[in-house]
Every structure is written in C-alpha cells, then in structure tokens.
Amino acid sequence: MAKMKIKSQWFQTGTTKTAQQTSSAMAFIVWRVAQNMLKQMRTADFSIDVGPQYFAFTREVLVFLTQVLDRMAYARMAPKERAEFVTALVRRVAEILQENEDTLLGAPPAGQPSHFERFIELFNELSDHYADFGFDAKGPDFAFVRYLGHRVERLMPQKDQRWVIDQMMAIEVPEALEILQSSMNGVLSTEPRPARAARARTTGD
C-alpha cells in the first residue's frame, strides 16, 4: 500500500506559531488523513457509498482524529494554548466538512442544523466518551481505538461488519496516527530547516 505523504512544514522556521496557525494547518492534515482512510477502506472492498454514509463515516473519523490531537496537545501545550488550539481546530475541521457536504449533498432544509453544527454536536457528545479511554506517548489505548471501530461498524452493511473493526485497528488507525504524530512534530517545530540546496544534497533530489 502506497504511503500517504503530508506536508507538515508550513511556516517560517525559527518562530513560534500561534494556536490559530497551528490549528489551521492541522485541520487540513486531519481532513486529508480522513479522506485517505476512506479511500483505502473502499479500495479494500468495504462498501462506503458516496452520500450520507460517506459523510457519516467521515464525521466519525474526524472526531476520532481531533480527539487524538487534543491528547497530543495536552502533552505539548500550556492549558490556555491547548484550549485555543483545540477550539480552532474543531471549528476549522467543521468548516471544511460543511463545505464538502454542502457541495455534494446540499445544505440541510431551513430550520435543520447545518452540517457544521452537526459535527460540533457530535464532537461534544463523543468527547465525554473518548475521555474515558487512555492515551500515552505511544498513542491511544486499545479501548480508544476499538471504540472508533464500533462506531464505524454500525455504519457498514452487514457483509462488512465482521471485518471492519480489525481493518480500522490493524491498518487504518496506525497509519493515521503515524501521520498525525509526524505532522504535529513538524507543525510545532521551531527548529531551522536546512537550506534547500543542502536538503537536495542530503536527499539526493
């Protein structure tokens, strides 16, 4: 399986980024990771049709990934910075989701919650659930990841339900976590990067 490549050096090096800058960069990465996960699931012959199921799956994955980033931020940021980062992250992810969902499915009827609001509601609801699970330097614990698997399982047709939890736990989530960890390191780094010519010599480009 081809490894997904994500740009994580977004800013001028040697400077501290604001929570808004960091959250905006990570929101884009989270969206890309969620889309890649969905693509790989479909390539593995899991039935995820474009339409409501497609976005239901995407919402569940986005909530999981933002919960993971909240835990990473807890270990790396002061409380005020973390709160600003997570709030901005969730709102930006919700905006990206709404843009895509409105485009493909149309905006909800008048009087119904927007796609933005539905995502915020789901994030808030599941925050209490994910808070019960463990997270350490290696990432989320077994129960944390398995909970996502169970959430996704209920969205799948019966033929896929037997296999989907294993697929999420053994393949999709580990790859996603590796990308998020690397991306957070890159986005938060204040270390100067080597000059372009030096990087080219190092990498052979």
Short mmCIF file of C-alpha atoms in Angstrom, two decimals, residues 15-193:
data_model
loop_
_atom_site.label_atom_id
_atom_site.label_comp_id
_atom_site.label_asym_id
_atom_site.label_seq_id
_atom_site.Cartn_x
_atom_site.Cartn_y
_atom_site.Cartn_z
CA THR A 15 9.49 31.25 15.03
CA THR A 16 6.68 30.23 17.37
CA LYS A 17 3.33 29.64 15.68
CA THR A 18 0.03 30.88 17.03
CA ALA A 19 -2.64 28.40 18.06
CA GLN A 20 -4.71 29.65 15.11
CA GLN A 21 -1.90 28.96 12.63
CA THR A 22 -1.20 25.53 14.06
CA SER A 23 -4.87 24.52 14.17
CA SER A 24 -5.45 25.66 10.58
CA ALA A 25 -2.53 23.56 9.32
CA MET A 26 -3.54 20.52 11.36
CA ALA A 27 -7.20 20.81 10.27
CA PHE A 28 -6.12 20.47 6.65
CA ILE A 29 -3.97 17.46 7.53
CA VAL A 30 -6.79 15.84 9.52
CA TRP A 31 -9.11 16.22 6.53
CA ARG A 32 -6.53 14.70 4.19
CA VAL A 33 -5.94 11.77 6.56
CA ALA A 34 -9.69 11.12 6.90
CA GLN A 35 -10.13 11.18 3.13
CA ASN A 36 -7.19 8.83 2.66
CA MET A 37 -8.62 6.44 5.23
CA LEU A 38 -11.96 6.42 3.44
CA LYS A 39 -10.26 5.83 0.09
CA GLN A 40 -8.26 2.90 1.48
CA MET A 41 -11.36 1.36 3.03
CA ARG A 42 -13.12 1.48 -0.30
CA THR A 43 -10.06 0.04 -2.05
CA ALA A 44 -10.20 -2.82 0.47
CA ASP A 45 -13.77 -3.52 -0.78
CA PHE A 46 -15.65 -2.04 2.15
CA SER A 47 -18.92 -0.59 0.89
CA ILE A 48 -18.98 3.14 1.65
CA ASP A 49 -21.28 4.82 -0.84
CA VAL A 50 -20.98 8.48 -1.76
CA GLY A 51 -23.83 10.15 0.07
CA PRO A 52 -24.99 10.13 3.70
CA GLN A 53 -22.95 7.02 4.62
CA TYR A 54 -19.80 8.59 3.16
CA PHE A 55 -20.14 11.64 5.39
CA ALA A 56 -21.26 9.66 8.43
CA PHE A 57 -18.02 7.68 8.17
CA THR A 58 -16.03 10.87 7.63
CA ARG A 59 -17.56 12.55 10.70
CA GLU A 60 -16.69 9.61 12.93
CA VAL A 61 -13.09 9.56 11.72
CA LEU A 62 -12.72 13.33 12.03
CA VAL A 63 -13.98 13.27 15.61
CA PHE A 64 -11.54 10.49 16.46
CA LEU A 65 -8.60 12.29 14.86
CA THR A 66 -9.39 15.58 16.58
CA GLN A 67 -9.69 13.75 19.91
CA VAL A 68 -6.23 12.28 19.30
CA LEU A 69 -4.82 15.72 18.53
CA ASP A 70 -6.39 17.08 21.71
CA ARG A 71 -4.48 14.46 23.69
CA MET A 72 -1.27 15.27 21.83
CA ALA A 73 -1.82 18.96 22.56
CA TYR A 74 -2.32 18.17 26.25
CA ALA A 75 1.23 16.82 26.39
CA ARG A 76 2.77 19.64 24.35
CA MET A 77 0.94 22.87 25.17
CA ALA A 78 0.05 25.02 28.15
CA PRO A 79 -3.65 24.75 29.12
CA LYS A 80 -4.68 28.09 27.57
CA GLU A 81 -2.82 27.38 24.33
CA ARG A 82 -4.28 23.89 24.15
CA ALA A 83 -7.83 25.20 24.61
CA GLU A 84 -7.32 27.77 21.86
CA PHE A 85 -5.75 25.19 19.56
CA VAL A 86 -8.46 22.55 20.01
CA THR A 87 -11.33 25.04 19.70
CA ALA A 88 -9.91 26.49 16.49
CA LEU A 89 -9.06 23.02 15.16
CA VAL A 90 -12.56 21.62 15.65
CA ARG A 91 -14.19 24.70 14.13
CA ARG A 92 -11.91 24.63 11.08
CA VAL A 93 -12.46 20.89 10.57
CA ALA A 94 -16.21 21.52 10.81
CA GLU A 95 -15.93 24.27 8.19
CA ILE A 96 -14.06 22.02 5.76
CA LEU A 97 -16.58 19.24 6.30
CA GLN A 98 -19.51 21.60 5.75
CA GLU A 99 -18.01 22.95 2.53
CA ASN A 100 -17.72 19.43 1.14
CA GLU A 101 -21.01 18.12 2.48
CA ASP A 102 -22.97 21.16 1.25
CA THR A 103 -21.39 20.75 -2.18
CA LEU A 104 -22.21 17.04 -2.55
CA LEU A 105 -25.45 16.70 -0.57
CA GLY A 106 -26.74 20.25 -0.41
CA ALA A 107 -27.37 22.33 2.68
CA PRO A 108 -29.94 20.97 5.16
CA PRO A 109 -33.51 22.35 4.93
CA ALA A 110 -34.31 25.57 6.72
CA GLY A 111 -34.71 25.03 10.43
CA GLN A 112 -32.43 21.96 10.49
CA PRO A 113 -28.91 22.05 11.99
CA SER A 114 -26.18 22.85 9.48
CA HIS A 115 -23.51 20.28 8.69
CA PHE A 116 -21.13 22.47 10.70
CA GLU A 117 -23.43 22.33 13.73
CA ARG A 118 -23.95 18.57 13.41
CA PHE A 119 -20.22 17.99 13.55
CA ILE A 120 -19.75 20.25 16.58
CA GLU A 121 -22.60 18.43 18.35
CA LEU A 122 -21.07 15.03 17.59
CA PHE A 123 -17.63 16.17 18.75
CA ASN A 124 -19.06 17.44 22.03
CA GLU A 125 -21.12 14.30 22.57
CA LEU A 126 -18.25 11.91 21.92
CA SER A 127 -15.70 13.94 23.88
CA ASP A 128 -17.21 12.55 27.07
CA HIS A 129 -16.95 9.01 25.68
CA TYR A 130 -13.34 9.29 24.49
CA ALA A 131 -12.36 10.94 27.78
CA ASP A 132 -12.79 7.55 29.47
CA PHE A 133 -10.01 5.99 27.39
CA GLY A 134 -6.26 6.08 27.90
CA PHE A 135 -3.59 7.85 25.89
CA ASP A 136 0.18 7.82 26.40
CA ALA A 137 3.38 8.51 24.47
CA LYS A 138 2.56 5.61 22.14
CA GLY A 139 -0.88 6.99 21.37
CA PRO A 140 -4.46 5.94 22.18
CA ASP A 141 -5.02 2.71 24.08
CA PHE A 142 -6.83 -0.36 22.74
CA ALA A 143 -10.25 0.73 24.01
CA PHE A 144 -9.85 4.21 22.48
CA VAL A 145 -9.27 2.77 19.01
CA ARG A 146 -11.78 -0.04 19.35
CA TYR A 147 -14.48 2.48 20.23
CA LEU A 148 -13.95 4.12 16.85
CA GLY A 149 -14.20 0.68 15.26
CA HIS A 150 -17.55 0.07 16.93
CA ARG A 151 -18.81 3.49 15.87
CA VAL A 152 -17.87 2.75 12.26
CA GLU A 153 -19.21 -0.80 12.41
CA ARG A 154 -22.78 0.40 12.80
CA LEU A 155 -22.47 2.44 9.60
CA MET A 156 -21.44 -0.52 7.46
CA PRO A 157 -23.59 -3.06 5.61
CA GLN A 158 -23.87 -6.45 7.28
CA LYS A 159 -21.35 -8.06 4.93
CA ASP A 160 -18.61 -5.69 6.17
CA GLN A 161 -19.39 -5.57 9.87
CA ARG A 162 -17.42 -8.70 10.71
CA TRP A 163 -14.17 -7.25 9.36
CA VAL A 164 -14.35 -3.51 9.79
CA ILE A 165 -13.08 -3.28 13.38
CA ASP A 166 -9.99 -5.30 12.56
CA GLN A 167 -9.37 -3.19 9.45
CA MET A 168 -9.59 0.02 11.44
CA MET A 169 -7.45 -1.18 14.34
CA ALA A 170 -4.76 -3.06 12.43
CA ILE A 171 -4.35 -0.92 9.32
CA GLU A 172 -6.17 2.40 9.09
CA VAL A 173 -5.67 3.87 12.55
CA PRO A 174 -1.94 3.02 12.97
CA GLU A 175 -1.13 4.74 9.68
CA ALA A 176 -3.27 7.75 10.57
CA LEU A 177 -1.61 8.07 13.98
CA GLU A 178 1.85 7.95 12.46
CA ILE A 179 0.94 10.81 10.11
CA LEU A 180 -0.61 12.90 12.90
CA GLN A 181 2.39 12.43 15.17
CA SER A 182 4.82 13.39 12.42
CA SER A 183 2.67 16.32 11.36
CA MET A 184 2.38 17.72 14.89
CA ASN A 185 6.14 17.48 15.26
CA GLY A 186 6.61 19.36 12.02
CA VAL A 187 3.95 21.99 12.57
CA LEU A 188 5.07 22.77 16.12
CA SER A 189 8.79 22.68 15.39
CA THR A 190 10.75 25.92 15.71
CA GLU A 191 14.00 24.32 14.56
CA PRO A 192 15.52 25.96 11.48
CA ARG A 193 15.33 23.81 8.37
#
